[in-house]
mmCIF file of C-alpha atoms in Angstrom:
data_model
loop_
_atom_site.group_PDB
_atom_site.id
_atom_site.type_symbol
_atom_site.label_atom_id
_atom_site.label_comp_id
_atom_site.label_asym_id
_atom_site.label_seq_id
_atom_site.Cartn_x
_atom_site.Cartn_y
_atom_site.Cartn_z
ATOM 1 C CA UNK A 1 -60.987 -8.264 29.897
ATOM 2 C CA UNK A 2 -58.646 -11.535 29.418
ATOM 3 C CA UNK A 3 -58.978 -11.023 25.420
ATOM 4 C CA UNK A 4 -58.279 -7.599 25.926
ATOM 5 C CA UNK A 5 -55.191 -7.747 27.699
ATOM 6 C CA UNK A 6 -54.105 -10.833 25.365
ATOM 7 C CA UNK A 7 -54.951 -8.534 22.143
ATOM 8 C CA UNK A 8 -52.464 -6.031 24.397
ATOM 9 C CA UNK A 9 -49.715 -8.112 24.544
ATOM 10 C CA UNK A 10 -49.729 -9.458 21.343
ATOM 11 C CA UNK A 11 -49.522 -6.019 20.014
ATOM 12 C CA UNK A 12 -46.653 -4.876 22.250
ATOM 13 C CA UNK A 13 -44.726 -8.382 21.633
ATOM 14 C CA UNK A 14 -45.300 -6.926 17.651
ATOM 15 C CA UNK A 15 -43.863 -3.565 18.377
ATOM 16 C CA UNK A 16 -41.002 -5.002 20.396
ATOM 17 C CA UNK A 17 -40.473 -7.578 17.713
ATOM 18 C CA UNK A 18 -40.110 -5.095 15.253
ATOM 19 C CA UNK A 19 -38.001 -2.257 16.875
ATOM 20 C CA UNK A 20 -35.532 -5.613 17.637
ATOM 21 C CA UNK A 21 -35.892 -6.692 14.028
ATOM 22 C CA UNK A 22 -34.891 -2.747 12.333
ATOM 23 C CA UNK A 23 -31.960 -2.534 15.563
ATOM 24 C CA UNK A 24 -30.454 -5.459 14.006
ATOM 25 C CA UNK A 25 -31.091 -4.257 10.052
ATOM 26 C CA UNK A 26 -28.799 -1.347 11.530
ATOM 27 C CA UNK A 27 -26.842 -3.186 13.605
ATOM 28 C CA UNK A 28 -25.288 -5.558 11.078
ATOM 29 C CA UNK A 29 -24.280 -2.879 8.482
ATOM 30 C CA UNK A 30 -20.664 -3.287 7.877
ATOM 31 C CA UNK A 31 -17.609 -0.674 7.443
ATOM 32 C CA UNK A 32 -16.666 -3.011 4.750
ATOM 33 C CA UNK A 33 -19.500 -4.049 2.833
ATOM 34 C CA UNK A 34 -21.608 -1.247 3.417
ATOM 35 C CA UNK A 35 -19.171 1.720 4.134
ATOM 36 C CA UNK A 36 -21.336 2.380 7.460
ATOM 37 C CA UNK A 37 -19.405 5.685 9.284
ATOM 38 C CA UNK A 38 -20.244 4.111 12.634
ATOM 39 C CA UNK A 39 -19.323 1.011 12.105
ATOM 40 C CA UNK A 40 -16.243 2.466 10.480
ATOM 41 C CA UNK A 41 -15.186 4.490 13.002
ATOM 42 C CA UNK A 42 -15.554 2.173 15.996
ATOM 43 C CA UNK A 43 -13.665 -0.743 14.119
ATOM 44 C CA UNK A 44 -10.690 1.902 13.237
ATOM 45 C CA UNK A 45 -10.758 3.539 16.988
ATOM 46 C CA UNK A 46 -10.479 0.010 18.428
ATOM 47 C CA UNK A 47 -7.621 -0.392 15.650
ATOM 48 C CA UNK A 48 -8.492 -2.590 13.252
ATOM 49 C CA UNK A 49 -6.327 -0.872 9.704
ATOM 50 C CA UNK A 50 -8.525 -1.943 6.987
ATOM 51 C CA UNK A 51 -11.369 -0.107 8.982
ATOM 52 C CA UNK A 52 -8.317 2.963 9.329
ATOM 53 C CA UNK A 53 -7.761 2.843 5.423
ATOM 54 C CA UNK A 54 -12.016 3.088 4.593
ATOM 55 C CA UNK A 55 -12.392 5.777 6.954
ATOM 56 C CA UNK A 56 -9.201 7.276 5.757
ATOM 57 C CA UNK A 57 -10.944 7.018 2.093
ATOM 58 C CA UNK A 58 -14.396 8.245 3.386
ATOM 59 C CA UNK A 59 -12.936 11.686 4.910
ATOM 60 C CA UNK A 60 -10.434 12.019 1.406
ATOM 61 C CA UNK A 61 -13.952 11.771 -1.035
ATOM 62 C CA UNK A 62 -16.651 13.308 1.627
ATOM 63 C CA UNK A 63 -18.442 9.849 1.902
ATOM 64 C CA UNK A 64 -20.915 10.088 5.046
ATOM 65 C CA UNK A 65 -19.020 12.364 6.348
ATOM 66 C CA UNK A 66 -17.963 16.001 5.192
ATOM 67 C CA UNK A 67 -14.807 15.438 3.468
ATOM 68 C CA UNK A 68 -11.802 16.594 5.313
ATOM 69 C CA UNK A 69 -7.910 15.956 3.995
ATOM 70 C CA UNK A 70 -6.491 16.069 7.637
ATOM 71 C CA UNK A 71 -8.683 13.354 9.146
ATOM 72 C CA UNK A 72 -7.570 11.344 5.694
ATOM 73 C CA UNK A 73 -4.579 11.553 6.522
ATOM 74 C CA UNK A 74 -4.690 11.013 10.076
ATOM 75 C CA UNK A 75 -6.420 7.829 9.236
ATOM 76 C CA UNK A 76 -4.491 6.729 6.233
ATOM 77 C CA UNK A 77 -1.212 6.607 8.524
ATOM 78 C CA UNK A 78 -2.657 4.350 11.363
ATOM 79 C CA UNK A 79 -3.564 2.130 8.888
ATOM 80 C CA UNK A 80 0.360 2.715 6.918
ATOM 81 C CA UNK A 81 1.746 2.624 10.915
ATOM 82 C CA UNK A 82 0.376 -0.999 11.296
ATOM 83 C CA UNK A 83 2.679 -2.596 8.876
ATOM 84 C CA UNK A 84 0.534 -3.308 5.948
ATOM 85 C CA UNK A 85 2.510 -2.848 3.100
ATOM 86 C CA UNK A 86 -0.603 -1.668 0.803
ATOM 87 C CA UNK A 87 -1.477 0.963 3.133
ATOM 88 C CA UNK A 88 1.813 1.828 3.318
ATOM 89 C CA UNK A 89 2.524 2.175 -0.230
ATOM 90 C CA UNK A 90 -0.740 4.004 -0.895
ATOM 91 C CA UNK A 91 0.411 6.903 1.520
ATOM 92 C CA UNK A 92 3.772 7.194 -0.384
ATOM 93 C CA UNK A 93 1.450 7.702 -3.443
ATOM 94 C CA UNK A 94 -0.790 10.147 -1.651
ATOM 95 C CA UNK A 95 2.776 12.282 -1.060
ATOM 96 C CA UNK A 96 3.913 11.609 -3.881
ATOM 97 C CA UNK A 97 0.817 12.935 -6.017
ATOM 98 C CA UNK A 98 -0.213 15.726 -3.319
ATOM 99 C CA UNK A 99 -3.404 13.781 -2.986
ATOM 100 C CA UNK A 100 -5.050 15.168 -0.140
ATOM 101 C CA UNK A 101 -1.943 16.405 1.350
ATOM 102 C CA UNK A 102 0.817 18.730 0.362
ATOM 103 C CA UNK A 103 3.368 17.083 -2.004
ATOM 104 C CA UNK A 104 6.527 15.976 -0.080
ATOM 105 C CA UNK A 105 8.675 13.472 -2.361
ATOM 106 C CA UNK A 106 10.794 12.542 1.265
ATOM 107 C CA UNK A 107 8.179 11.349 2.837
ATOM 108 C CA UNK A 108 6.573 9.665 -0.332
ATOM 109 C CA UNK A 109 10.438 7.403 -0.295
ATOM 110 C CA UNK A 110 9.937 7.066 3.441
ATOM 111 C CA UNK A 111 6.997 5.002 2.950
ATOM 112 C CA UNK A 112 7.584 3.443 -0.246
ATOM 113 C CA UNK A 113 10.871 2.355 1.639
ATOM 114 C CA UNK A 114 8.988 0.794 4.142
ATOM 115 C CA UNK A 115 6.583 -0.937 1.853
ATOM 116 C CA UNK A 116 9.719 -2.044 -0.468
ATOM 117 C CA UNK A 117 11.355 -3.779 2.718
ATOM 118 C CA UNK A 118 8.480 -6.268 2.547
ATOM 119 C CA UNK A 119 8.924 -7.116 -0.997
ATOM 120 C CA UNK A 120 6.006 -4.761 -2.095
ATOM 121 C CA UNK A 121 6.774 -4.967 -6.137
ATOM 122 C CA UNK A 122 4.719 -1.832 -6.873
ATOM 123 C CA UNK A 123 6.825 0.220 -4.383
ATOM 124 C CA UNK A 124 9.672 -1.526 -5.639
ATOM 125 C CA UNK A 125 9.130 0.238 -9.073
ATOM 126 C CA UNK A 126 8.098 3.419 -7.968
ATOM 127 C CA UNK A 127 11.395 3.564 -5.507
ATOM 128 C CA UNK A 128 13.070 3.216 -8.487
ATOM 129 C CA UNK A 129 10.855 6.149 -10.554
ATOM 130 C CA UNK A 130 12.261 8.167 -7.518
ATOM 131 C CA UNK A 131 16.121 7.724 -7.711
ATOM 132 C CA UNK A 132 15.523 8.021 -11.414
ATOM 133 C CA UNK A 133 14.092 11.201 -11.572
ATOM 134 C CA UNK A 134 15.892 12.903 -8.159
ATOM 135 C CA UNK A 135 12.946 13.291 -6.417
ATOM 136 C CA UNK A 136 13.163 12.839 -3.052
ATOM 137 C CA UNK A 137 16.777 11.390 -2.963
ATOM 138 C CA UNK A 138 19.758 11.854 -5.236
ATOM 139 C CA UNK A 139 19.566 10.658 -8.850
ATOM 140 C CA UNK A 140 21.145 7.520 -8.746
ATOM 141 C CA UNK A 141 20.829 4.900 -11.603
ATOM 142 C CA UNK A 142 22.236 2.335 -10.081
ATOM 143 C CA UNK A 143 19.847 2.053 -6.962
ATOM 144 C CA UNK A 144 17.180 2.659 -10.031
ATOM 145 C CA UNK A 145 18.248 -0.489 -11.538
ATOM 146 C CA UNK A 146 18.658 -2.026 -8.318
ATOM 147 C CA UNK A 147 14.819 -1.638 -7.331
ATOM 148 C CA UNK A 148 13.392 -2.252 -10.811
ATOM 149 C CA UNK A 149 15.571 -5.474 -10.725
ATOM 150 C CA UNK A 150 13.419 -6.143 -7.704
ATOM 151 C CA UNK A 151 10.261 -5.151 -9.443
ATOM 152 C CA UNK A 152 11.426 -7.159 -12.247
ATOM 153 C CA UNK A 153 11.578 -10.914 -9.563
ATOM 154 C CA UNK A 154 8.026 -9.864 -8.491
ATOM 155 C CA UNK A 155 6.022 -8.843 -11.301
ATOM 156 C CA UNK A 156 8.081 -7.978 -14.411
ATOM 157 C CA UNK A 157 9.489 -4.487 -15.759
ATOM 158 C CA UNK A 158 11.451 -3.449 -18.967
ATOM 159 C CA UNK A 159 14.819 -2.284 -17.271
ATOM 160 C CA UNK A 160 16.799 -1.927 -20.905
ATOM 161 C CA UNK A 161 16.293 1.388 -21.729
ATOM 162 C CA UNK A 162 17.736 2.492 -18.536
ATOM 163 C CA UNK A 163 20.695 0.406 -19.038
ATOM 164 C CA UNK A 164 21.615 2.024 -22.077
ATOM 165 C CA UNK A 165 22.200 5.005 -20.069
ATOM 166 C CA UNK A 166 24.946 2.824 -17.677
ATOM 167 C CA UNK A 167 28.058 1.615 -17.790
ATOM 168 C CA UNK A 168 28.852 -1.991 -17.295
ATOM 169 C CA UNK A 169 30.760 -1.605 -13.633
ATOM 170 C CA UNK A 170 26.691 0.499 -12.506
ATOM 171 C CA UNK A 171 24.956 -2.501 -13.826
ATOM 172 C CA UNK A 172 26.878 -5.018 -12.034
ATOM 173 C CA UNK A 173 26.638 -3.064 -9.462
ATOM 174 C CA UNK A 174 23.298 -2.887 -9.363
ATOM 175 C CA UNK A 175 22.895 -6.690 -9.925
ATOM 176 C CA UNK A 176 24.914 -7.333 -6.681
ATOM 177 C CA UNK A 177 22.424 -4.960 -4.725
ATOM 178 C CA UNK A 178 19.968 -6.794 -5.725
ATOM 179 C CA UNK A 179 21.012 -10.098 -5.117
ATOM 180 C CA UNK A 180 22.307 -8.962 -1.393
ATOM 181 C CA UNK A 181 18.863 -7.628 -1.137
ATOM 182 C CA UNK A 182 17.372 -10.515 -2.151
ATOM 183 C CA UNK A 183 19.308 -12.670 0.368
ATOM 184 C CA UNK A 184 18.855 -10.277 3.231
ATOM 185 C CA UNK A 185 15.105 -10.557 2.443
ATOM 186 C CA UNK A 186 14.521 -14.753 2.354
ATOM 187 C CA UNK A 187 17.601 -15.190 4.790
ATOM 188 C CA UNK A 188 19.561 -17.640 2.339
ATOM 189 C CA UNK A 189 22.459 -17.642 0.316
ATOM 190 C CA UNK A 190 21.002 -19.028 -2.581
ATOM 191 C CA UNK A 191 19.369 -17.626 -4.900
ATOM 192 C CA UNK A 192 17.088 -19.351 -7.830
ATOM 193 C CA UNK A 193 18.151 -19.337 -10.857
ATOM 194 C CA UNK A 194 15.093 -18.087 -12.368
ATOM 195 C CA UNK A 195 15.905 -14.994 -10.191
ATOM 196 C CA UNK A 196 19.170 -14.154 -11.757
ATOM 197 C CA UNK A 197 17.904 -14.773 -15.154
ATOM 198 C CA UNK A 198 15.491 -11.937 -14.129
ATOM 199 C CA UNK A 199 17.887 -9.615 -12.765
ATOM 200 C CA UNK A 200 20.489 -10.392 -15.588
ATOM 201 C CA UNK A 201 21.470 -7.748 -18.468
ATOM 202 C CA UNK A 202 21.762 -8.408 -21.754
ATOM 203 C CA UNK A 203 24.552 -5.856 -22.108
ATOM 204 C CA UNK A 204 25.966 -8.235 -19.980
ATOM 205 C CA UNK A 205 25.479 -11.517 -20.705
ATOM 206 C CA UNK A 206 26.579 -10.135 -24.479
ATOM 207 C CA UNK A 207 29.703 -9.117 -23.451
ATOM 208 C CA UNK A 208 29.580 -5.041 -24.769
ATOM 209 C CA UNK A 209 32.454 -3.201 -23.872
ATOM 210 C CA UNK A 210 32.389 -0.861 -21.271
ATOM 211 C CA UNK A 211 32.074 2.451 -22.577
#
């Protein structure tokens, strides 16, 4: 009988053993590594925004779940609401492009503005893109040169074709932006000189006549 009930409890121990062994397997998939829905979506409700941006991504491409543009969106602006300038930035794209929401070039400059207050390059450039081409805001070359300039400090951008199109007094103008940006940004009054060789025009420095 003793043998029995050891031969009993050895099997239950097993069992038990086991089920503990697959609750962990499933227990320690990850939102991030493994793009686990659960995992996901208890991380994002508790408010962490990288788990808000995956499950934002999961709902825009039907990944474990059925996919669903208004819960992609919802979850793509907690993330954007948090402050992270990438998430922030990537819903200004997702207006901008009518990705999984109606196109609405205002709100795409809304959050590319928010993003470019941080000194987010890419929203920097795409700022620009918008006063450029008058979507969203008015056309306006000069705050166009004025936010490639600041594309330009971060990560580098060909700015002279767009200066051919201004006249001296706009591209002065939109060095000084720049600069005051600059300082508003790092809270100093100087400014490296590496940075205004940057944001320095050729016209410029050449001396062309004003046309």
């Amino acid at each position: 009988m003793k043998i029995l009930q050891k031969i009993c409890f050895v099997l239950v121990l097993t069992m038990f053993l086991s089920s503990c062994s697959t609750m962990t397997k499933v227990d320690s998939r990850d939102c991030f590594k493994d793009w686990d829905i659960d995992d996901c979506r208890v991380k994002a409700e508790q408010g962490n925004d990288q788990a808000q941006y995956v499950l934002g991504q999961m709902y825009a491409i039907g990944k474990q779940v059925p996919q669903d543009y208004k819960e992609s969106l919802k979850w793509h602006k907690l993330a954007a609401e948090q402050g992270n300038v990438e998430y922030q930035h990537i819903l200004g794209v997702m207006y901008h492009k009518g990705q999984g929401v109606p196109q609405n070039f205002k709100e795409a400059v809304k959050w590319y503005r928010k993003s470019a207050e941080q000194g987010y390059s890419p929203s920097h450039y795409l700022l620009g893109v918008m006063y450029h081409n008058g979507t969203g805001v008015p056309k306006d070359y000069v705050m166009t040169l004025m936010y490639w300039n600041l594309a330009s400090v971060n990560k580098g951008n060909n700015r002279y074709n767009l200066e051919k199109k201004m006249t001296l007094s706009q591209i002065k103008k939109a060095q000084e932006l720049s600069i005051e940006w600059i300082r508003k940004r790092n809270n100093t009054s100087v400014i490296p000189i590496h940075i205004h060789e940057v944001i320095s025009s050729n016209r410029i420095l050449s001396n062309v006549d004003e046309k």
